[in-house]
Amino acid sequence: MSGPAWRDSHGRPAEFPGDMSSQEEEEEGDCDAEASGLDSRSSASSDTDLEPEWLDSVQRNGELFYLELSEDEEESLLPETQTVNHVRFSEKEVIIEEDDTRERKKYEPKLKRFTKILKSKKLLPKRYHKKNSSDNGPVSILKHQSNQKTGVTVQQRYKDVTIYINPKKLTVIKAREQLKLLEVLVGIIHQTKWSWRRSGKQANGERLVVHGLSPGGSAMKSGQVLVGDVLVAVNDVDVTSENIERVLSCIPGPMQVKLTFENAYAVKKETAQPKKRKTQSSTNDLVKLLCGSETDSIQHGILDTPHITMYLTLQIQSEVSKEEQEILYHYPVSEASQKLKSVRGIFLTLCDMLESVTGTQVTSSSLHLNGKQIHVAFLKESDKLLLIGLPAEEVPLPQLRNMIEDTAQTLKFMYGSLDSAFCQVENTPHLDHFFSLFFQRALQPDKLHLSASLSAQQYDAASAVLLDSLPGVRWLTLPQELKVELDTVLSDLEAADFEELSEDYYDMRRLYTILGSSLFYKGYLVCSHLPKDDIVEIAAYCRQYCLLPLAAKQRIGQLIIWREVFPQHHLQPPADSDTEVFQEPKGRYFLLIVGLRHYMLSVLLEAGGCTSKATGNPGPDCIYVDQARTTLHQLEGIDSRIEERLASSPGLCLSCADWFLAAPHEKADNLTTSPILNRLQGSTKTVTSPTCRRTFFSDYSFKTRKPSPSRSSGGYEPGEGGEGVVPSPHTTPAAVRKQRESNGSEDSMALLKLARKKSTLPNPFHLGNSKKELSDKELEVYNTMKLTSGPENTLFHYVALETVQGIFITPTHEEVAQLGGSVHAQLIKNFHQCCLSIRAIFQQTLKEENRKVLRGEDHSESADSMSSLTAVKEHGVLFECSPENWTDQKKTPPVMAYWVVGRLFLHPKPQELYVCFHDSVTEIAIEMAFKLFFGLTL
Amino acid sequence: MGDEGAGSTVHLLCLAASSGVPLFCRSSCGGAPSRQQLPFSVIGSLNGVHMFGQNLDVQLNSARTEDTTVVWKSFHDSITLIALSSEEGTSELRLERMLHMVFGAMVLIVGLEELTNIRNVERLKKELRASYCLIDSFLGNSELIGDLTQCVDCVIPPEGSFMQETLSGFAEATGTAFVSLLVSGRVVAATEGWWRLGMPEAVLLPWLVGSLPPQAARDYPVYLPHGSPTVPHRLLTLTLLRGLELCLLCGPRPPLSQLDPQLLERWWQPLLEPLRACLPLGPRVLPEGFPLHSDILGLLLLHLDLRRCLFTVEPSRNKEPSPEQRRRLLRNFYTLVATTHFSPEPGPTEKEEDEAHPAQSPRACYLVLGPGEGWRLVALQLGLRLLLLMLSPQSPTHGLRSLATHTLQALTPFL
C-alpha cells in the first residue's frame, strides 16, 4: 500500500491549480514526444500524466472498450516473466489514487477537465501508445501479449513504430483482395509460405517477416521498418500471418497504429519464446476474444461445424444484377458455412412464399447437410431477413429461437435497428467480432467459461443453455443492510451531485442525466436502479460480450465501456398522445460500464431531454467515468460480505445427487447412518459450516413443532459465531416468533419478513418433520441438519425467473462447487436441458396468452387452444440416474429418481420456476416451495 | 368436430421428383376433407426450394412459420411428398410420420414399381386415386392413433384367449398364416403371422379396412410396403357382424368362394356373444367394467417392442372435454413426449438402455394445462410400455405418477 502511494498524494505538484497551465503544456509536450513514434517515455512522465490511460482507445465514433487485468491476474497469466524491477500500474496504486480522489479532484483544474470533455467530444488527435507501451506503464491486457516484459534486453529486441493507417482507402478493394491488408494498409510485403499453411501449423501461424516494403507505403515512409524485421504486434495485439488480416481489418478508421517489430538481428537469438507465449496466453482466450484479437486456435475448432449468420434483403434491385447483392452481411467465411450461404435462395423463397401462403412469418427451418441436421432461425424485419444457422445437435431449436431474438435485441440495443447495424460498412468488423463471440458461445461454451474451478466451469457451460436466453439477469439476494448500503452508494452516483466537478458548478448545462445504474458482482446482479427493460438489455449486451463471466473469473484492473445505445424501452413511440402521461424525451442514450476487480457498474446516461443535446459521437466523459469508478472503490469493503453470501448463499440448501447414490439403502429412514447426516454432523463441529442453514432450521422447526424458545435458539446460537462477520445485529428469534404468531394464517408472509430481516431466506422444501418423540439432545442435532421434509435434504437445483424485475435466481457457483460430484454435474446439465424444453412450452403459452390479450378475449373460449398444448402451467419430468462406470457386475447399480418441474405463473406477472428435487419429496413440500418462491426474489 | 377454427388446414402434395409434376394434392380443413387447394405457383415453389437444395446436396426437411409447419420428404428419389399443416400444435414429427404413412399407402395400392419407375404420369395419377380414401383418413381427425405412434391400434376383447384359439384354428383351416379380426380399424385378435407383419403395413391394413365402405366381403389386391412392395397379395375381408371384420392376407389361395358362410358359421357361431361384446369396443377399447380410475379421461398405452397400442378417450364420456378434444390433446401430448423426453425411436434401443443404464433417463412426465381448464396429462414409461393418461382437473398432481403406475400395472396383462 505504501509503496507507490506517496507519489500520488504528494508527488503531483503539477496538479495544483497554480501549475495548471504548465501542466497543460507538459501534456502537449508529451503528445509531441509521442508523436515521434518512439517509445521513449520515462516513468516519471507517465506519472505526471493526467490523461486516463483508456483515452487513447476511444474510437472515432466515441465508443470505447478498454480492458485491463489487475496485476495478480497478469502474474498468473505470465508466470515465467521475471518481474525484476518494473514499476507497474498496480491495482494498489489505483486504489490509493482513488482513495484521495476527493482531495485530488479539488485541486484538479477546472479548465483541464473541460478540455478533457472537449477532447473526448471532438476527438482531438489521438496518441497511440503512451505509457502502456513502456515497461513501467500500466499493464494492459494487450500488453502481455506483446513480448515486452523481459527486462532491459527487450529494448534492443523490440522496437515500436507508429504509422498512420487509413482503412478507408481499402474498402473498395477489400472484397477482392482478401489477404493483402498488410500490404495495402501498412505497406509491408510478406510472402506467405504456402507449404507452411498446409502443413497443419496453422494454429501457431507464421511469423510475419518483412520481406519487402511497398514503395510509398506508410511503413517505408516511417523509415524505421527494415527488411528482415518481424512484425509481432499491432497496437500490442500479437499478430501472426494467421490473424494479421483480421487484426488489421478491425481498424475502424484512419488512425495511428503502433507496430511492434522484433529486430532482425535479435530474432535469431531467441526463437523459442514466441511459442511459449502462445501456450501461456491460451489460458486467456476469453480476454483475447473480447478484445477482438481472436487466436485462430480458438476459432479453429468451430470452423468445421457448419454455422452461419446472414442478413439478407428481400428486395433486390433488378437493374444491378450483382453477384450476392442480396447478402448485406454474413459471417463466418469458412468452407462449412459456404454451403449454407449458397442455399440462401431457399431461405429467401421460404420467407417470401410461406408468408404469402400462411400469413405468418417464417420462424425456422431445418435441413440436412453432410449428414448433419442444421436448424436455421429466421427473423424478418420489414424487407430484411436475419438468419442464424447452427447444428441441431449443438443447439436445440428452442434455444436457437431464443438466441436469434436475443441477438436481434442486443443489436438493436447497440445500433438502434438491425438495418443500421448491418448496412453500415464500418460496423462490419464489430459485427464480425460480435458474431465470432456469439458462435463461440453457442458451439464451445466451455471454452469461454474459463474459471477457477472445473465444477464452476461445467456448471456455467451446462447452464448456459437455459440461462443465456432467460429474459433476466442472475440475481444475488443480499442481506438487507448490505442492500441498503449498495442502494445508497448507487443513489449517490445517480444523483450526479459531483459538487464542483459537476457542470452546474460552472454554469454549464449538464451533459448527461443518469437514468439509473446497476451493479454486478462476479456476474451476479447485486443492485439495480434500472427499469426492467433496460437491465435486461444491458445484461444481454454484457452476455454477448462475455463480460459477466469475465468479471466472475478474473480480477479486472480496469474495464471501461462506453457506447451509444438504443434502449428500446425509451425509444418506443409513446402509446398514447396524452400529454399528461410522461413522454420519453427525444434524447440519446449512452451506456457506461466500468469494471473494477469483480465489480461491474453499468450506468445508463441520457443526453437530450433536460440535459444538453449530444452532438456528434461523444466519447466517454472522464468525470462520469471517474465518478463511476469512485463508486466502485467505495464498495471495496463490501465485497468480502458479498463473497460470503455467495458461498453460503441465499437460503436454499442444496443437496448433491451423489450422496443419494452413495448409500441408497440407508437413506430410507436410518438417520444416523445417512451420508448427509454424517456430512452435516461433521460440519457442525467445524466453524466453516454454512450458518444460515441452522438459523433456517430453527425457525422452521418452530413452525411445525413449536418447541420452546430456548430449544430453538439452541439451534440458532451456534450459527451466530460463524456469522460474526456481518456486523449488524440480528433480530432476536423470539421477537420474530412473536410477530409470526400474531400473523397466524399469513404464515408464509411472516416467514418472508423474517427472511428479510434475517437477511436469509427459508428453505421452501423444509416443512419440519413428524418425529416428535426425539429427545432434546437428538432434536438439537437434528435441528442443525434437518433441512427438508424427508430425512434428507432433497433439493438439487433450481432456477427462478421473475420477469417484473427482470431477474432470475439460481444457486451460486460456489454453492454448486461445494456440492461437487460427477452425477450431480450430469444432473445439472440434464436439468438445464430439460428446463429448456419445458420453457419452450411455456413460451408458447405466453405467446398464446399475449395473443389473447391482444384480441381482448378471456380464457374461457377457443376450443382450439384447449386441445393443443399451448396453455400449460406446469410441466414435470421424472428422471432416473445411476452412477457412471458402475463396475460391480453382480449388483445392479443404485438408481436415484428425481423430478425436474417447471411451473409458470401468469398472474400478476409472468414468473417461471424450475426446480429439481428428489423423488421422495412430498406434494405439500413442493406446493410450499412454489408458494415461497415469491419470497425468493424479494 | 366443428369446433376447430376454419383456418386449420392440412395440405398434402405429391409430386414426381424428377419432373415436378403434381401427382395429387389432398387437403383437409378442420379435420374433414376439403376441396380447397393451394395455388399452382405455391406448389411449384414448395417443390422448387426442395429441389434447389437437393441439387446443392442440402436436404431441406422442414420449415415453420408462427402457425404452420411444412415438411418435405422424398422417397426413392422419385416421389416427393410435401405436407403443410396449420393445425394447432402440429409438429414435424407428426407430419413426417404422416408422410411415411402416405407413401406406405401409395405403395400398398399401386406397388413400389409403379412409383419408382414412373413411365406414364397420367396412368399413375389414375391409379393413385384408389388410395385417396386411405390417404384422406391420415389428414383428417381419425379415431385411431397408429399413424402417429406407428403402433397397431388394438382393443382388449372379452374372452380374448378363446377368441385367439378360434382365430388360430380358422387360420389353419383356411391355410393362411395372416388372419386378424378387426373392429372399426382396430385389431381384436390376430394370428402370430399377422403380428409379424412389418411396420407400415401392420398399421395400414387395419386402417385400410376401416376406411373402405362397408361390404360383406372383399378381395382386395395389396402390396406390402415393407414385406413385399413389388408382388401383390390378396386381402380378403369378411364381415362377421356389422363393423366386425375378419381379414385374411394370402396369396392366390384360398379363393374367396372357399370362405363360404358355412365355414364361417362353423367357426364363429359359438363365439357370437363375445363377438357382439366386441362391437362397442370400437371406440371404447377396454372391455365393460374394466377397473379404471374415475379421473381418467383418456388413455394411450403403447408397447414399444410389439408395436401395439391401446387408445381410448371414452372413459367418463359425459365429462368435458369432448372426445375429439381429448383425442387431440393426447395426440399432441404424445408428440411432445416423443420429441422432447422419450426417445422418438422406441423399440430395440430401449432394451439396450435398460442394460447400459444411461446416466440420466426420463421415466415419467406430466403436464398441467392452464390457466382455466387444468387438465392433467401424464406419461409414464416402464420397461417397454409407455402409458399416457389424460386426467380430470381434480386429480392431484402428486398422485399422477402413482395413478399412472397402477393403471399401467392393471393393463400390463393385456398388452
GROMACS .gro file of C-alpha atoms in nm, chain A residues 49-209:
model
  161
   49ASP     CA    1   0.019   1.231  -1.692
   50LEU     CA    2  -0.338   1.308  -1.601
   51GLU     CA    3  -0.494   1.158  -1.905
   52PRO     CA    4  -0.666   0.837  -1.824
   53GLU     CA    5  -0.492   0.556  -1.998
   54TRP     CA    6  -0.804   0.449  -2.177
   55LEU     CA    7  -0.849   0.775  -2.359
   56ASP     CA    8  -0.640   0.654  -2.646
   57SER     CA    9  -0.864   0.362  -2.708
   58VAL     CA   10  -1.166   0.572  -2.772
   59GLN     CA   11  -1.276   0.510  -3.123
   60ARG     CA   12  -1.382   0.759  -3.374
   61ASN     CA   13  -1.749   0.700  -3.310
   62GLY     CA   14  -1.698   0.762  -2.944
   63GLU     CA   15  -1.710   0.400  -2.849
   64LEU     CA   16  -1.471   0.262  -2.600
   65PHE     CA   17  -1.386  -0.086  -2.497
   66TYR     CA   18  -1.095  -0.078  -2.264
   67LEU     CA   19  -0.996  -0.372  -2.057
   68GLU     CA   20  -0.704  -0.412  -1.829
   69LEU     CA   21  -0.646  -0.702  -1.598
   70SER     CA   22  -0.527  -0.650  -1.250
   71GLU     CA   23  -0.176  -0.725  -1.156
   72ASP     CA   24  -0.220  -1.059  -0.990
   73GLU     CA   25  -0.419  -1.172  -1.287
   74GLU     CA   26  -0.136  -1.067  -1.509
   75GLU     CA   27   0.107  -1.251  -1.297
   76SER     CA   28  -0.086  -1.569  -1.312
   77LEU     CA   29  -0.105  -1.543  -1.683
   78LEU     CA   30   0.261  -1.486  -1.722
   79PRO     CA   31   0.426  -1.687  -1.455
   80GLU     CA   32   0.752  -1.713  -1.639
   81THR     CA   33   0.808  -1.345  -1.662
   82GLN     CA   34   1.091  -1.230  -1.447
   83THR     CA   35   0.946  -0.920  -1.300
   84VAL     CA   36   1.261  -0.781  -1.163
   85ASN     CA   37   1.237  -0.415  -1.118
   86HIS     CA   38   0.947  -0.292  -1.318
   87VAL     CA   39   0.715  -0.042  -1.163
   88ARG     CA   40   0.373  -0.128  -1.279
   89PHE     CA   41   0.048   0.048  -1.262
   90SER     CA   42  -0.061  -0.181  -0.990
   91GLU     CA   43  -0.403  -0.230  -0.858
   92LYS     CA   44  -0.299  -0.098  -0.525
   93GLU     CA   45  -0.188   0.219  -0.676
   94VAL     CA   46  -0.523   0.268  -0.832
   95ILE     CA   47  -0.692   0.221  -0.506
   96ILE     CA   48  -0.486   0.476  -0.334
   97GLU     CA   49  -0.526   0.717  -0.610
   98GLU     CA   50  -0.895   0.693  -0.575
   99ASP     CA   51  -0.893   0.696  -0.202
  100ASP     CA   52  -0.794   1.054  -0.210
  101THR     CA   53  -0.999   1.126  -0.512
  102ARG     CA   54  -1.196   1.395  -0.349
  103GLU     CA   55  -0.890   1.567  -0.228
  104ARG     CA   56  -0.726   1.544  -0.559
  105LYS     CA   57  -1.024   1.648  -0.754
  106LYS     CA   58  -1.038   1.971  -0.564
  107TYR     CA   59  -0.704   2.058  -0.694
  108GLU     CA   60  -0.776   1.944  -1.034
  109PRO     CA   61  -0.803   2.247  -1.253
  110LYS     CA   62  -1.138   2.303  -1.399
  111LEU     CA   63  -1.006   2.412  -1.730
  112LYS     CA   64  -0.820   2.093  -1.761
  113ARG     CA   65  -1.131   1.895  -1.706
  114PHE     CA   66  -1.330   2.065  -1.966
  115THR     CA   67  -1.051   2.029  -2.206
  116LYS     CA   68  -1.091   1.667  -2.143
  117ILE     CA   69  -1.456   1.688  -2.214
  118LEU     CA   70  -1.384   1.877  -2.526
  119LYS     CA   71  -1.117   1.641  -2.624
  120SER     CA   72  -1.335   1.343  -2.586
  121LYS     CA   73  -1.609   1.515  -2.771
  122LYS     CA   74  -1.413   1.643  -3.061
  123LEU     CA   75  -1.174   1.362  -3.053
  124LEU     CA   76  -0.861   1.557  -3.069
  125PRO     CA   77  -0.578   1.374  -3.237
  126LYS     CA   78  -0.504   1.058  -3.060
  127ARG     CA   79  -0.176   0.947  -2.934
  128TYR     CA   80  -0.129   0.589  -2.989
  129HIS     CA   81   0.097   0.446  -2.737
  130LYS     CA   82   0.186   0.643  -2.429
  131LYS     CA   83   0.287   0.478  -2.119
  132ASN     CA   84   0.138   0.141  -2.168
  133SER     CA   85   0.398   0.056  -2.418
  134SER     CA   86   0.681   0.114  -2.180
  135ASP     CA   87   0.778  -0.131  -1.919
  136ASN     CA   88   0.671   0.071  -1.626
  137GLY     CA   89   0.342   0.185  -1.757
  138PRO     CA   90   0.014   0.024  -1.669
  139VAL     CA   91  -0.015  -0.328  -1.781
  140SER     CA   92  -0.299  -0.350  -2.018
  141ILE     CA   93  -0.424  -0.688  -2.113
  142LEU     CA   94  -0.297  -0.621  -2.453
  143LYS     CA   95   0.035  -0.565  -2.308
  144HIS     CA   96   0.136  -0.906  -2.203
  145GLN     CA   97   0.068  -1.040  -2.543
  146SER     CA   98   0.341  -0.839  -2.690
  147ASN     CA   99   0.676  -0.959  -2.585
  148GLN     CA  100   0.778  -0.676  -2.373
  149LYS     CA  101   0.836  -0.779  -2.025
  150THR     CA  102   1.169  -0.938  -2.013
  151GLY     CA  103   1.365  -0.659  -1.873
  152VAL     CA  104   1.629  -0.448  -2.036
  153THR     CA  105   1.707  -0.667  -2.332
  154VAL     CA  106   1.364  -0.605  -2.464
  155GLN     CA  107   1.458  -0.260  -2.564
  156GLN     CA  108   1.702  -0.397  -2.812
  157ARG     CA  109   1.495  -0.682  -2.931
  158TYR     CA  110   1.176  -0.495  -2.994
  159LYS     CA  111   1.101  -0.164  -3.144
  160ASP     CA  112   0.778   0.020  -3.174
  161VAL     CA  113   0.695   0.208  -3.487
  162THR     CA  114   0.391   0.425  -3.508
  163ILE     CA  115   0.246   0.464  -3.851
  164TYR     CA  116  -0.067   0.614  -3.993
  165ILE     CA  117  -0.321   0.378  -4.134
  166ASN     CA  118  -0.626   0.466  -4.331
  167PRO     CA  119  -0.852   0.169  -4.387
  168LYS     CA  120  -1.096   0.383  -4.580
  169LYS     CA  121  -0.893   0.368  -4.891
  170LEU     CA  122  -0.927  -0.001  -4.891
  171THR     CA  123  -1.294  -0.059  -4.855
  172VAL     CA  124  -1.315  -0.062  -5.228
  173ILE     CA  125  -1.061  -0.328  -5.280
  174LYS     CA  126  -1.132  -0.522  -4.972
  175ALA     CA  127  -1.373  -0.771  -5.109
  176ARG     CA  128  -1.146  -0.891  -5.378
  177GLU     CA  129  -0.812  -0.868  -5.212
  178GLN     CA  130  -0.870  -1.065  -4.902
  179LEU     CA  131  -0.521  -1.132  -4.790
  180LYS     CA  132  -0.346  -0.814  -4.875
  181LEU     CA  133  -0.434  -0.576  -4.597
  182LEU     CA  134  -0.083  -0.580  -4.466
  183GLU     CA  135   0.048  -0.467  -4.797
  184VAL     CA  136  -0.221  -0.221  -4.880
  185LEU     CA  137  -0.258  -0.059  -4.544
  186VAL     CA  138   0.082  -0.079  -4.391
  187GLY     CA  139   0.299  -0.119  -4.690
  188ILE     CA  140   0.473  -0.428  -4.570
  189ILE     CA  141   0.517  -0.715  -4.808
  190HIS     CA  142   0.516  -1.055  -4.654
  191GLN     CA  143   0.527  -1.364  -4.865
  192THR     CA  144   0.320  -1.639  -4.722
  193LYS     CA  145   0.477  -1.973  -4.744
  194TRP     CA  146   0.207  -2.195  -4.861
  195SER     CA  147   0.383  -2.506  -4.756
  196TRP     CA  148   0.362  -2.383  -4.402
  197ARG     CA  149   0.000  -2.317  -4.411
  198ARG     CA  150  -0.076  -2.658  -4.546
  199SER     CA  151   0.130  -2.848  -4.301
  200GLY     CA  152  -0.106  -2.813  -4.015
  201LYS     CA  153   0.088  -2.546  -3.837
  202GLN     CA  154  -0.193  -2.307  -3.872
  203ALA     CA  155  -0.255  -2.297  -3.506
  204ASN     CA  156   0.064  -2.113  -3.446
  205GLY     CA  157   0.067  -1.918  -3.762
  206GLU     CA  158   0.375  -1.798  -3.930
  207ARG     CA  159   0.598  -1.521  -3.816
  208LEU     CA  160   0.544  -1.209  -4.011
  209VAL     CA  161   0.883  -1.144  -4.153
   0.00000   0.00000   0.00000
